[in-house]
Coordinates of C-alpha atoms and ligand atoms in Angstrom, one line a residue:
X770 CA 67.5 15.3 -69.5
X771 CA 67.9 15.9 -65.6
X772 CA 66.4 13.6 -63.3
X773 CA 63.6 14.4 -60.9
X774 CA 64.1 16.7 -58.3
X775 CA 61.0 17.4 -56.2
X776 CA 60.1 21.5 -56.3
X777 CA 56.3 21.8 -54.8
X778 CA 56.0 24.9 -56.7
X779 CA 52.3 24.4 -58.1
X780 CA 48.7 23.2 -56.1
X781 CA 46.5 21.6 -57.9
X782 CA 46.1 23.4 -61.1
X783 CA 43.1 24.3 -64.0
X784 CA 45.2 23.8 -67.2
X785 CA 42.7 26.1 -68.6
X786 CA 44.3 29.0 -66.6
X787 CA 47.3 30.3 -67.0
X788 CA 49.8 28.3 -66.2
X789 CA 53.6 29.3 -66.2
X790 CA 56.9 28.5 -64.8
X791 CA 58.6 24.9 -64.5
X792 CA 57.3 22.1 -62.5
X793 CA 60.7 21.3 -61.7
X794 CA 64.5 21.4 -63.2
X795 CA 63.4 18.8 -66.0
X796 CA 61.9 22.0 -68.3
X797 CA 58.2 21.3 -68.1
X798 CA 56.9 24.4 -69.5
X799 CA 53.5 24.6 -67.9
X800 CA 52.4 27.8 -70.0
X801 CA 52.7 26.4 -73.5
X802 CA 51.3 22.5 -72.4
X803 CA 48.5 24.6 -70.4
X804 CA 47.6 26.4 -73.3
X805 CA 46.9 23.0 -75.6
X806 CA 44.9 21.6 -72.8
X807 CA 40.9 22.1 -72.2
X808 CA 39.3 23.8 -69.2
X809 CA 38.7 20.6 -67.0
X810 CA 42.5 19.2 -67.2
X811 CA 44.7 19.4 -64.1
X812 CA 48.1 19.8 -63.9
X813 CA 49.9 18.4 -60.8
X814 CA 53.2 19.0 -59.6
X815 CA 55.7 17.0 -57.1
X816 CA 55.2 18.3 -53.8
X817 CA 51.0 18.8 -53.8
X818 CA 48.1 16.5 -52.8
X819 CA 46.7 16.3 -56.4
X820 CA 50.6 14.5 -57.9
X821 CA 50.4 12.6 -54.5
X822 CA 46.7 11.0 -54.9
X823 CA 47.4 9.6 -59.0
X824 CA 50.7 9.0 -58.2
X825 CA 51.1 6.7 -54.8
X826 CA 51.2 2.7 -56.2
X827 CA 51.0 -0.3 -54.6
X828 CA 54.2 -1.1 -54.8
X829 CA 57.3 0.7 -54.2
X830 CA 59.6 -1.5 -55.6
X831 CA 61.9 0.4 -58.7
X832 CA 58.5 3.0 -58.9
X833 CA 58.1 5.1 -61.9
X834 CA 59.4 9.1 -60.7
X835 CA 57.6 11.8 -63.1
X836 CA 58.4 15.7 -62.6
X837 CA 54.8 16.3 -63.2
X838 CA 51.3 14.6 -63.7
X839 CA 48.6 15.8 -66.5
X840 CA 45.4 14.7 -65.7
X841 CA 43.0 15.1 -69.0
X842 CA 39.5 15.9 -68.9
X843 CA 39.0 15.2 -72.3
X844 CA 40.6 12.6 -74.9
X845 CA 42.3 15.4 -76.9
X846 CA 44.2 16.4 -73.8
X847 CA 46.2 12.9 -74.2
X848 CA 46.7 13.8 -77.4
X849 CA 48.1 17.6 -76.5
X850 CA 49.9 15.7 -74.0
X851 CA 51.6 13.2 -75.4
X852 CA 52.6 15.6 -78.4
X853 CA 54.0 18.1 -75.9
X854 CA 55.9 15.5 -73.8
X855 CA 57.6 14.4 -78.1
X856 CA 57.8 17.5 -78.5
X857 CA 60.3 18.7 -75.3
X858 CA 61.8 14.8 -76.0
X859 CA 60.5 14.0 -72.8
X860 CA 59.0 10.4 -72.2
X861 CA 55.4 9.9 -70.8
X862 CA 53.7 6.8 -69.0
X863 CA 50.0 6.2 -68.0
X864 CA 49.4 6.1 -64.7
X865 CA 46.0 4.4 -64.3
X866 CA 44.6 2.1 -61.5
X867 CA 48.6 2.4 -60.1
X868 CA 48.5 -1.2 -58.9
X869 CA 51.0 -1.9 -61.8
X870 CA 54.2 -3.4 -59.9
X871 CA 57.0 -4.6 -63.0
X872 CA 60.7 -3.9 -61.9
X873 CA 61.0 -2.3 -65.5
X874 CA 59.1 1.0 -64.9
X875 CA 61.8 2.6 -62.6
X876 CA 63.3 3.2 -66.2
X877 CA 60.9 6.0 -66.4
X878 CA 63.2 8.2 -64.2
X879 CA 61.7 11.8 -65.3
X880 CA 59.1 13.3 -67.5
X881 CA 55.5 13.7 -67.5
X882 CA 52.8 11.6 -66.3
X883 CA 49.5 10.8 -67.6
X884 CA 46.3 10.2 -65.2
X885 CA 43.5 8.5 -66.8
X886 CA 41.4 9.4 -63.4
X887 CA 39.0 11.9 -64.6
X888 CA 38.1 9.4 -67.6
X889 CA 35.9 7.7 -65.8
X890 CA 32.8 7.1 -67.6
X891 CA 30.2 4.0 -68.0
X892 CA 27.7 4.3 -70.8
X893 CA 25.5 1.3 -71.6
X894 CA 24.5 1.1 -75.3
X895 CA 20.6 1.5 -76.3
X896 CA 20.6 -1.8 -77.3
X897 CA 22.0 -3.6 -74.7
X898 CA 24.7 -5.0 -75.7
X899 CA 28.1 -3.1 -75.5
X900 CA 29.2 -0.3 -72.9
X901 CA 31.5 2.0 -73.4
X902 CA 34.4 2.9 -70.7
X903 CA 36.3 5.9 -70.1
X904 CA 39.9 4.7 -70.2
X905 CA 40.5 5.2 -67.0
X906 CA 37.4 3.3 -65.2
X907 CA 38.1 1.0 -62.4
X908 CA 36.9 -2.8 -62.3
X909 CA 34.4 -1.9 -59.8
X910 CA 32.8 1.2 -61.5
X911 CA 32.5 -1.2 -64.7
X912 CA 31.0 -3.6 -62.2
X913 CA 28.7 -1.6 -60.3
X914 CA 26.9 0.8 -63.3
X915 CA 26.3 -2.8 -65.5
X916 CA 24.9 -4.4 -62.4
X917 CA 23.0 -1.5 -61.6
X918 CA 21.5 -2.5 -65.3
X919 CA 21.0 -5.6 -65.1
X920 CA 24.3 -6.3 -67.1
X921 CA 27.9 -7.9 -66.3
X922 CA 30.9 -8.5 -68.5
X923 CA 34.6 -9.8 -67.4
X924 CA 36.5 -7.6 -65.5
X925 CA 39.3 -7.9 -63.1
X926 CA 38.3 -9.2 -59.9
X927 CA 40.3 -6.7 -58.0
X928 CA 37.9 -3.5 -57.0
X929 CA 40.7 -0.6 -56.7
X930 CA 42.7 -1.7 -59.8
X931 CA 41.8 -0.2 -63.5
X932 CA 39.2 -1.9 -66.2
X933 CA 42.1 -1.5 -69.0
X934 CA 45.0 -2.4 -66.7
X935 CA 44.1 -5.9 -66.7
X936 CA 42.5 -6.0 -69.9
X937 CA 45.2 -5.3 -71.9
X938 CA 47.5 -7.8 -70.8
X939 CA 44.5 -9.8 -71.6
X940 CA 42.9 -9.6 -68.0
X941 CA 41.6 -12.6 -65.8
X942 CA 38.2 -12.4 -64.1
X943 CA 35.3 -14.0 -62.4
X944 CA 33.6 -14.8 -65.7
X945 CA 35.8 -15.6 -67.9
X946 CA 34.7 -19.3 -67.6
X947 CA 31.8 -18.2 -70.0
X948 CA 33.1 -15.5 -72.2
X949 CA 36.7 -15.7 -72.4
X950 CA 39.4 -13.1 -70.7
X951 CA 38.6 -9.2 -70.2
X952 CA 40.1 -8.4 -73.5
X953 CA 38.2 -11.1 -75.4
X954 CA 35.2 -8.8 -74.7
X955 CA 36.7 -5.5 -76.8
X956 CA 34.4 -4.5 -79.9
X957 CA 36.5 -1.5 -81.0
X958 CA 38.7 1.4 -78.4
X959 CA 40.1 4.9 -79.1
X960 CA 43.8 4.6 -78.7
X961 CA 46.5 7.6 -78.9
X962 CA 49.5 6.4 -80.6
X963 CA 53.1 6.8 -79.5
X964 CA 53.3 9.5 -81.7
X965 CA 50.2 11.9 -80.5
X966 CA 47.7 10.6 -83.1
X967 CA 44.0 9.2 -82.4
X968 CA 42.5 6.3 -83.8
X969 CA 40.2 4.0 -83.5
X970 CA 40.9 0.0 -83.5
X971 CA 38.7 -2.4 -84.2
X972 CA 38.8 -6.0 -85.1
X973 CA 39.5 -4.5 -88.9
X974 CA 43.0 -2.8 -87.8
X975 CA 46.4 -3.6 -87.7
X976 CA 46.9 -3.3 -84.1
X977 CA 43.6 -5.3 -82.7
X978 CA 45.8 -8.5 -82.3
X979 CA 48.3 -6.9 -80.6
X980 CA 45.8 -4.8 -78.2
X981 CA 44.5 -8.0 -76.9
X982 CA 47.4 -9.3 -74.6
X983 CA 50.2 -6.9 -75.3
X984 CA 48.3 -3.8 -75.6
X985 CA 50.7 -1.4 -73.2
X986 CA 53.0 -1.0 -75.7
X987 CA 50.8 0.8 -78.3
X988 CA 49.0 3.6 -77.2
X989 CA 47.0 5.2 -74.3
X990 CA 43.4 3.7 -74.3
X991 CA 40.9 6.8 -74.0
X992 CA 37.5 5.0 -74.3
X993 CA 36.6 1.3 -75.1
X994 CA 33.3 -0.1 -76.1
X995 CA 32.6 -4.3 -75.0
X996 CA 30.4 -6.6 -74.6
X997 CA 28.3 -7.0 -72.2
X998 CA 25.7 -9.4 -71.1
X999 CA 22.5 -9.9 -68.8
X1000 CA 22.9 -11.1 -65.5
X1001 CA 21.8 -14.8 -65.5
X1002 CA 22.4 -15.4 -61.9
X1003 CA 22.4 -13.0 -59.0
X1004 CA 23.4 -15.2 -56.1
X1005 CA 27.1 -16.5 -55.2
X1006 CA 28.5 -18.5 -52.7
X1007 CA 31.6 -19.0 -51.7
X1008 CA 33.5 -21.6 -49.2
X1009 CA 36.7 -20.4 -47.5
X1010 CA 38.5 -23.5 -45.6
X1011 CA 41.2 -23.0 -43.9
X1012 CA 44.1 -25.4 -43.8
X1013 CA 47.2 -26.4 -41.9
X1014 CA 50.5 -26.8 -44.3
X1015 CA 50.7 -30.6 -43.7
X1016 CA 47.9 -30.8 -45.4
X1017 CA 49.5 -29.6 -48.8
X1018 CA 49.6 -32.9 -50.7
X1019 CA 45.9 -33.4 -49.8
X1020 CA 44.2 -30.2 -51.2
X1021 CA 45.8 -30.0 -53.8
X1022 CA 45.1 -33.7 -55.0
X1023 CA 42.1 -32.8 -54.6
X1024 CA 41.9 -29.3 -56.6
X1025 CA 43.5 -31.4 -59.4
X1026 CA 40.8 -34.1 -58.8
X1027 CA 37.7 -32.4 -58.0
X1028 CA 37.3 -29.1 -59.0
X1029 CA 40.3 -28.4 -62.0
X1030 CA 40.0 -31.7 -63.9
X1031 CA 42.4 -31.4 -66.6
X1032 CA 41.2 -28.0 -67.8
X1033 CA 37.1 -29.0 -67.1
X1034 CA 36.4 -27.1 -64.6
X1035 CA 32.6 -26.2 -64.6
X1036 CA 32.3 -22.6 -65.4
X1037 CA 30.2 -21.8 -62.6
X1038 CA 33.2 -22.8 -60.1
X1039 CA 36.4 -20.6 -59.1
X1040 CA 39.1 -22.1 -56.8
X1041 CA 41.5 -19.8 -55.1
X1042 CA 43.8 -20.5 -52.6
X1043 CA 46.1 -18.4 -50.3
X1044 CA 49.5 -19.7 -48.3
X1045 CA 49.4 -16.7 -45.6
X1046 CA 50.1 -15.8 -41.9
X1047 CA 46.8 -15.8 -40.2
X1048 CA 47.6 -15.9 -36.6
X1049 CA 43.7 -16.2 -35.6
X1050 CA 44.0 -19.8 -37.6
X1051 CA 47.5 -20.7 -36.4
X1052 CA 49.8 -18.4 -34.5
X1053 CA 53.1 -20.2 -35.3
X1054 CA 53.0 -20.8 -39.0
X1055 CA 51.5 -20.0 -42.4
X1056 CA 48.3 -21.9 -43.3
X1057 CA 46.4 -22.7 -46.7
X1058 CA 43.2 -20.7 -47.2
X1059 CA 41.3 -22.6 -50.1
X1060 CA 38.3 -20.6 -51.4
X1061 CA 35.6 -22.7 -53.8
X1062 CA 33.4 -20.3 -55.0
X1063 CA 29.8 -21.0 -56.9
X1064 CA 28.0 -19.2 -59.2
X1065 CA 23.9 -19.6 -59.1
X1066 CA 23.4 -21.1 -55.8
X1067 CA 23.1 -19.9 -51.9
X1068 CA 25.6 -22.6 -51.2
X1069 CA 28.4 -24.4 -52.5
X1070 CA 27.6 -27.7 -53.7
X1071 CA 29.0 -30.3 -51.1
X1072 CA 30.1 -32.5 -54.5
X1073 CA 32.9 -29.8 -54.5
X1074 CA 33.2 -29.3 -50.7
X1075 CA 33.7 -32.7 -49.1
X1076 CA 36.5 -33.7 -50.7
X1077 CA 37.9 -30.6 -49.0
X1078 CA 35.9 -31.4 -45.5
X1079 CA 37.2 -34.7 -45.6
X1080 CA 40.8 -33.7 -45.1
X1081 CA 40.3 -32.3 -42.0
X1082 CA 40.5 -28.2 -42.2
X1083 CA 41.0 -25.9 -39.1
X1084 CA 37.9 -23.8 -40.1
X1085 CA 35.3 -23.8 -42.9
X1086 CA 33.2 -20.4 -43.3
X1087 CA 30.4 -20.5 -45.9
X1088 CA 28.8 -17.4 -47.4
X1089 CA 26.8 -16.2 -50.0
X1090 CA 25.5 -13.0 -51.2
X1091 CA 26.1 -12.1 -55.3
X1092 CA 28.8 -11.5 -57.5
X1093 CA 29.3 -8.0 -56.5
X1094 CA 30.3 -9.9 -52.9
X1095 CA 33.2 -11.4 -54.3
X1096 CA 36.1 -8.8 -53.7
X1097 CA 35.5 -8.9 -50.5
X1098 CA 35.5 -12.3 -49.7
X1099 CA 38.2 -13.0 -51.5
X1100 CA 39.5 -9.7 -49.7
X1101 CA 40.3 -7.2 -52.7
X1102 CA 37.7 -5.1 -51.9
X1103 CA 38.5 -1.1 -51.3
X1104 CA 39.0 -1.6 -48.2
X1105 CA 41.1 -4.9 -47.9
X1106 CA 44.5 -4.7 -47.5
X1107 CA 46.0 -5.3 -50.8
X1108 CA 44.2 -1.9 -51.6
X1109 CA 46.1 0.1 -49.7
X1110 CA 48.8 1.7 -51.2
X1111 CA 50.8 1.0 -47.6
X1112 CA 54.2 1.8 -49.2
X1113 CA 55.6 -2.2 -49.6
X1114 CA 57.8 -3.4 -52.2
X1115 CA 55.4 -6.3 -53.8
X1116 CA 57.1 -8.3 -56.3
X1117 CA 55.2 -11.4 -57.7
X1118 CA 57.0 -14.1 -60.0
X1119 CA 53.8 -15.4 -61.8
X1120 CA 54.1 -18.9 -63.8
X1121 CA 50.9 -20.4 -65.2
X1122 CA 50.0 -24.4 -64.8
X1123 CA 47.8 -26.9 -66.5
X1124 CA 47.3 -28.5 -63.7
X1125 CA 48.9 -28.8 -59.6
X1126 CA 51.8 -30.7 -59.5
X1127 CA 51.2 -32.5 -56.0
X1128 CA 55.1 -32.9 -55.3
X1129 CA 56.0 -29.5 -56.4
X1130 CA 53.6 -27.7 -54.5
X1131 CA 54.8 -29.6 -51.2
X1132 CA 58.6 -28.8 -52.0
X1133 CA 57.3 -25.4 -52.6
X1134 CA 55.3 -24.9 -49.6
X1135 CA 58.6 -26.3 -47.2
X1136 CA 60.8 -23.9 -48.8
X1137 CA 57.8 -21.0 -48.4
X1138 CA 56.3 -21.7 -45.2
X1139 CA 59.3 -21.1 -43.1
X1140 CA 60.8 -18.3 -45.0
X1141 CA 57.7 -16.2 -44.1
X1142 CA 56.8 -17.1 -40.8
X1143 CA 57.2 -15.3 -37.3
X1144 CA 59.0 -12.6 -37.7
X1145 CA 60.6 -12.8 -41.4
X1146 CA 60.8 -9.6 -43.3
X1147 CA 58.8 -11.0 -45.4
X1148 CA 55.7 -12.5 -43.3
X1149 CA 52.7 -10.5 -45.1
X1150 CA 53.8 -12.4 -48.1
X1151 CA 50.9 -14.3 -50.2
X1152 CA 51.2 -17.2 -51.9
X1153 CA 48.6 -17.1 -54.8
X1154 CA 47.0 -19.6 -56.6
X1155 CA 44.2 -18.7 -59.0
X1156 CA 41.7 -21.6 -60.5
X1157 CA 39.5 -19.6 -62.6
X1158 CA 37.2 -21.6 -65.0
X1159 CA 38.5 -21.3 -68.5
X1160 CA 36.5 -22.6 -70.4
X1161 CA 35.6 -19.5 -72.5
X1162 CA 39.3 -18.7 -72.9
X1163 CA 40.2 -22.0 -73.9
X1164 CA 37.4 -21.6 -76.7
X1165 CA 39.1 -18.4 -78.4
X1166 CA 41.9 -19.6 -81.0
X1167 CA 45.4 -19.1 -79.2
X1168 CA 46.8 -16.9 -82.4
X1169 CA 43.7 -14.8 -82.6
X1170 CA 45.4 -12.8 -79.5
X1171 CA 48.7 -11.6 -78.6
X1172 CA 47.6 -13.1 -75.1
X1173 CA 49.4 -16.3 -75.8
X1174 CA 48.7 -18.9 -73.0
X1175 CA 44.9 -20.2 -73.5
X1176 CA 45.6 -23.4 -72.5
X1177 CA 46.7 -23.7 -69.2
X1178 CA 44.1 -23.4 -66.6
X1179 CA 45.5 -22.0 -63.0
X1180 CA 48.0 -19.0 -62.4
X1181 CA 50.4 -19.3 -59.6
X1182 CA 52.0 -16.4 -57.9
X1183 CA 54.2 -15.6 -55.2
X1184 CA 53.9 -12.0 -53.9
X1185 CA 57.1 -11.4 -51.4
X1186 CA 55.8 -8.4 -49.5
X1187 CA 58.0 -6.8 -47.3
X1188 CA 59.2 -3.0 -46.2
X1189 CA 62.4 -1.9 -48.3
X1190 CA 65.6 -1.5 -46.0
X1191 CA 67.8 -1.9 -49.4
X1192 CA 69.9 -4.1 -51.6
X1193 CA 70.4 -6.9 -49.1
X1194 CA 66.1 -7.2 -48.9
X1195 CA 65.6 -6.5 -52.4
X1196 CA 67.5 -9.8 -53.7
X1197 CA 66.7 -11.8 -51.0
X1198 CA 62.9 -11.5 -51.6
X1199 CA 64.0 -12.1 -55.2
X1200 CA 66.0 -15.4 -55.0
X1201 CA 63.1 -16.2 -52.4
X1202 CA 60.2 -15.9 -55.4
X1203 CA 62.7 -16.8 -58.3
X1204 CA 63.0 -20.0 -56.1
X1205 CA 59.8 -20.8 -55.6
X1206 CA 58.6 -20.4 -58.9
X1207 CA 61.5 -22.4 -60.6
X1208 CA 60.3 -25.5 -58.6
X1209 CA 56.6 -25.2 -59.7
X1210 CA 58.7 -24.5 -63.0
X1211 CA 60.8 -27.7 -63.3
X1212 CA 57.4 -29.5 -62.8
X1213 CA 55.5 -28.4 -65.9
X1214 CA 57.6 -30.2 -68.8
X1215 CA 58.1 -27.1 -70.3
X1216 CA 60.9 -25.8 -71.6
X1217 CA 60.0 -22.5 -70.2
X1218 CA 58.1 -20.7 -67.6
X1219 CA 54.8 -19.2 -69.0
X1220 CA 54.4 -15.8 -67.0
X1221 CA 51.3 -13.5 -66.4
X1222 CA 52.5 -9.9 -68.5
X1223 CA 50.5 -8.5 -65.6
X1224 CA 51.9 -10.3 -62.6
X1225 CA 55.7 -10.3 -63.9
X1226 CA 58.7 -9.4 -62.0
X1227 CA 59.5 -7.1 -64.8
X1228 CA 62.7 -8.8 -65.9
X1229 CA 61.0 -11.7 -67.3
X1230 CA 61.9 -12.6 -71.2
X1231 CA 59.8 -11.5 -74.0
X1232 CA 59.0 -15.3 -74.6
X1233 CA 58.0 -15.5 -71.2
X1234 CA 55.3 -13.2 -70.9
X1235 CA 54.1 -12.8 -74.5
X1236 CA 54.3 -16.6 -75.6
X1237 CA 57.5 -18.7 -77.1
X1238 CA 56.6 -19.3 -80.7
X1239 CA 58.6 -17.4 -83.2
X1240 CA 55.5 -15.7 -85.1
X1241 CA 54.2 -14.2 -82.0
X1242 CA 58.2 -12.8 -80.7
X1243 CA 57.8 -11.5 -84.8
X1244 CA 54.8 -10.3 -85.4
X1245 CA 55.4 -8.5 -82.1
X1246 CA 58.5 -6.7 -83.2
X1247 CA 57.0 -5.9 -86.7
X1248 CA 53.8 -3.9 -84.9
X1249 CA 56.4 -2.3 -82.1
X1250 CA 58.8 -1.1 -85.2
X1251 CA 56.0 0.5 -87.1
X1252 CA 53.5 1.9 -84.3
X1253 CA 56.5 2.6 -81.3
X1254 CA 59.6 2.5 -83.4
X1255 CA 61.3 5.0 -80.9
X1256 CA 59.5 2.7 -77.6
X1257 CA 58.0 5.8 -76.4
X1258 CA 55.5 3.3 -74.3
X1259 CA 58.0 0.6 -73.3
X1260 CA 58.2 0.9 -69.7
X1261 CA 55.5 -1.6 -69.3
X1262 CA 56.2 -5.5 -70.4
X1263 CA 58.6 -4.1 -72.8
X1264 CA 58.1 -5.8 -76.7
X1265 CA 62.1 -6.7 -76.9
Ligands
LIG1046 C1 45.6 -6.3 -55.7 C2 45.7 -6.6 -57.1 C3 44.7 -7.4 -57.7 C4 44.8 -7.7 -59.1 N1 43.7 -8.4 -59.7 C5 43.8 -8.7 -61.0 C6 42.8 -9.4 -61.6 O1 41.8 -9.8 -61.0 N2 42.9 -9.7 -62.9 C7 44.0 -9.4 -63.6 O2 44.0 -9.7 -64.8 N3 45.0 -8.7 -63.1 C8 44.9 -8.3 -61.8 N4 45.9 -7.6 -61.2 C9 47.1 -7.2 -62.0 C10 46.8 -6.0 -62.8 O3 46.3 -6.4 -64.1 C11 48.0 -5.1 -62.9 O4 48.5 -4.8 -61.7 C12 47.7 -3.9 -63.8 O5 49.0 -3.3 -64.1 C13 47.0 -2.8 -63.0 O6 46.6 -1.8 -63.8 P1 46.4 -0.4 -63.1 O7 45.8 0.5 -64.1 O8 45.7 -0.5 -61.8 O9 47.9 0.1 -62.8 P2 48.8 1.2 -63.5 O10 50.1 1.1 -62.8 O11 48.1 2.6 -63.4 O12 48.9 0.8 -65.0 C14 49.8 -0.3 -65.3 C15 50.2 0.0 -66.7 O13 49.1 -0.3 -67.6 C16 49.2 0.6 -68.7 N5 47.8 1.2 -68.8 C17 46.9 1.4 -67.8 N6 45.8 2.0 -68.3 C18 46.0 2.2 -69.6 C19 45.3 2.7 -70.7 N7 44.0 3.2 -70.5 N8 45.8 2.7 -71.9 C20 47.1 2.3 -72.1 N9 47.8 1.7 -71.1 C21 47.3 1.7 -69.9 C22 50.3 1.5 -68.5 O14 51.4 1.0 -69.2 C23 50.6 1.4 -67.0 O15 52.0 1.6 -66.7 C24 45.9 -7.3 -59.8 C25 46.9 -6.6 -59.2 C26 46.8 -6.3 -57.9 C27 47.9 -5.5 -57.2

């Protein structure tokens, strides 16, 4: 197969019409796929608007290249789809939200695309209860058509990134204190396997384990029904105090003490925290912006704030409004930064925590805090540290999911932004975030790091992102060998 060479030889295309010729040099016969495909698909080539608007990511580190993009308007058009792209021995990949970031999909090098963007449905049960999702719905369509019902479920906080994205590497989210991770809210989803066919999967199959955690590497999600649940509380608040670094030690004595309490936290409360440039707070060097967020109140409850108050911040900024405020407070709403596809390489090197270690995250913070200051490369880097409540994941058994790390309670990740110049850049932001998160490492007592699938690098270990016990790395390999035995959807978190 050749690799991707960029012809702009079609506009935005009807698959419904006639389609012909090649999309480029890799033998993409638009007639015959045209002809499997309904009326409202689109075909989009290199070179137009259309391939440009589902393609463009968030990151450009080791990006995915595909010599042409189907976008189905129906759920049998994946299926065409994915049979035409076996068919030519081509390989496919989903292109959904396009915030996905791991190193390993640059192996997809050619072939055709798949975007979910005109599945974009919301459709409440009668009874109240479940919705179901197009598969490709963003987080804040979810959001906003529940709301506008008087309903909410988990979703990712994140407004421009997908619903299933998340989910299926499990998915984190503002209320999972009370009902458990994104995924822990599936009641059954229409998946096309590997090998063109369409099921459905429900907590009776085969596959339902592995959907909930590890669920890119066994078919494209068309639809998804899930729980949802009445809106108890419309009002949120939110704190956001702003720190200097020598403060480190402090805060984060007082996250453990206050607010995370050995895997207690109340499941109305969220702590964040950001280590960022913000020259409006400090002009010379990175500070600590520590959200503490509330649920049910018009302000945060000072039993969680003076701790924070009493260490002396540079600023403190209280809000409130409801929970569909949230993104952009936390600033990843549409229009924040982090949803602009601005065309930065973005690695993270996630590691999940039970609790802070105080020490580590000073040694961290003096190895951090001048490698992104002033003018570094890398000085729109974030440092972040998520403090969900997790209760309600903590209450799901560990081996009812292929999500494996229910008991630890914050997720840490560095994100090393910077522009690509090449090699040199590439490894240096690397070794930077390896670093950083083999200190916070070396502090947990475990053996291993425990990574977010969602966050990784992309060269992370199976173990590493899909849990350490041998029954899990097993029963893994046994679902991969009989679903994906040719790892037609392995670009993603790879099942190795
Ligand atoms: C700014 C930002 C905020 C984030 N916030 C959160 C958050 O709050 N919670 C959280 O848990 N994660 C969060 N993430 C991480 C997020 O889960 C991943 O980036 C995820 O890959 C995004 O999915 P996407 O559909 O937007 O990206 P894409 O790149 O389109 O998809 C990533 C991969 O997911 C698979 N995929 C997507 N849709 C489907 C489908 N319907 N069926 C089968 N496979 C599919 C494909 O393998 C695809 O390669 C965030 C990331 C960013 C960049």
């Amino acid at each position: 197969m050749k690799l991707l060479t960029v012809v702009a030889a079609w506009a935005s295309i009807a698959a419904g019409s006639a389609l012909q010729g090649s999309c480029s040099s890799c033998d993409i016969d638009l007639k015959a796929l045209g002809k499997s495909l309904s009326s409202t698909a689109k075909v989009y080539c290199p070179g137009t608007s259309g391939f440009k608007n589902v393609t463009t990511r968030w990151s450009v580190l080791e990006e995915p290249k595909v010599n042409v993009v189907v976008v189905p308007g129906t759920e049998n058009d994946v299926v065409e789809t994915v049979k035409y792209a076996n068919k030519k021995n081509v390989p496919f990949l989903t292109y959904n939200g396009v915030h996905g970031a791991l190193v390993s999909l640059g192996k997809m090098d050619h072939g055709v695309g798949i975007s979910l963007s005109q599945l974009r449905s919301v459709k409440i049960a009668e009874d109240g209860q479940t919705a179901t999702l197009g598969g490709g719905v963003m987080s804040k369509q979810v959001t906003d058509g529940l709301w506008a019902a008087g309903k909410q479920t988990v979703t990712g906080t994140c407004e421009c990134v997908s619903y299933l994205g998340p989910a299926l590497g499990g998915g984190h989210g503002w209320l999972q204190g009370h009902h458990g991770l994104v995924a822990d809210q599936f009641v059954s989803m229409n998946v096309v396997l590997a090998d063109g066919t369409l099921t459905t999967v429900d907590a009776n199959s085969e596959l339902w384990w592995a959907m909930k955690g590890a669920g890119h590497n066994f078919g494209i999600v068309t639809s998804v029904t899930i729980k949802i649940f009445d809106i108890e509380h419309s009002d949120w608040a939110i704190e956001t105090i702003t720190f200097s670094g020598d403060k480190v030690e402090a805060i984060y004595q007082a996250a453990n003490d206050y607010l995370i309490k050995n895997g207690t936290q109340s499941a109305d409360i969220i702590n964040w925290s950001y280590w960022m440039n913000n020259a409006e707070a400090d002009p010379n060097n990175p500070v600590i912006v520590f959200y503490i967020i509330q649920e049910g109140v018009k302000a945060v409850d000072s039993i969680y704030t003076k701790p924070f108050h009493d260490i002396g911040p540079i600023s403190i900024d209280p809000q409130s409004g409801t929970y569909k405020d949230l993104a952009a407070w936390t600033s990843i709403a549409l229009d924040s930064p982090p949803c602009q596809n601005m065309g930065f390489a973005n690695p993270r090197f996630p590691i999940y925590l039970e609790q802070y270690n105080v020490p580590a995250q000073k040694k961290a913070w003096d190895i951090y805090a001048p490698a992104i200051r002033g003018s570094s490369a890398f000085n729109n880097s974030i440092f972040m540290f998520e403090g969900y409540s997790a209760g309600g994941v903590h209450a799901i058994p560990a081996d009812s999911t292929a999500f494996a790390f229910r008991s630890e309670n914050l997720l840490a990740a560095p994100m090393i932004n910077y522009s690509p110049t090449g090699e040199a850049l590439e490894k240096k932001a690397a070794d930077l975030g390896n670093q950083l998160r083999n200190i916070l490492h070396e502090a947990t007592g475990h053996d291993d790091f425990r990574a977010y699938i969602n966050y990784a690098y992309g060269t992370e270990t199976s173990e590493q992102i899909y849990g350490s016990e041998q029954w899990r790395q097993q029963r893994l390999r046994d679902l991969k060998n009989k679903y994906d035995p040719e790892g037609k959807l392995s670009f993603y978190a790879p099942i190795e």
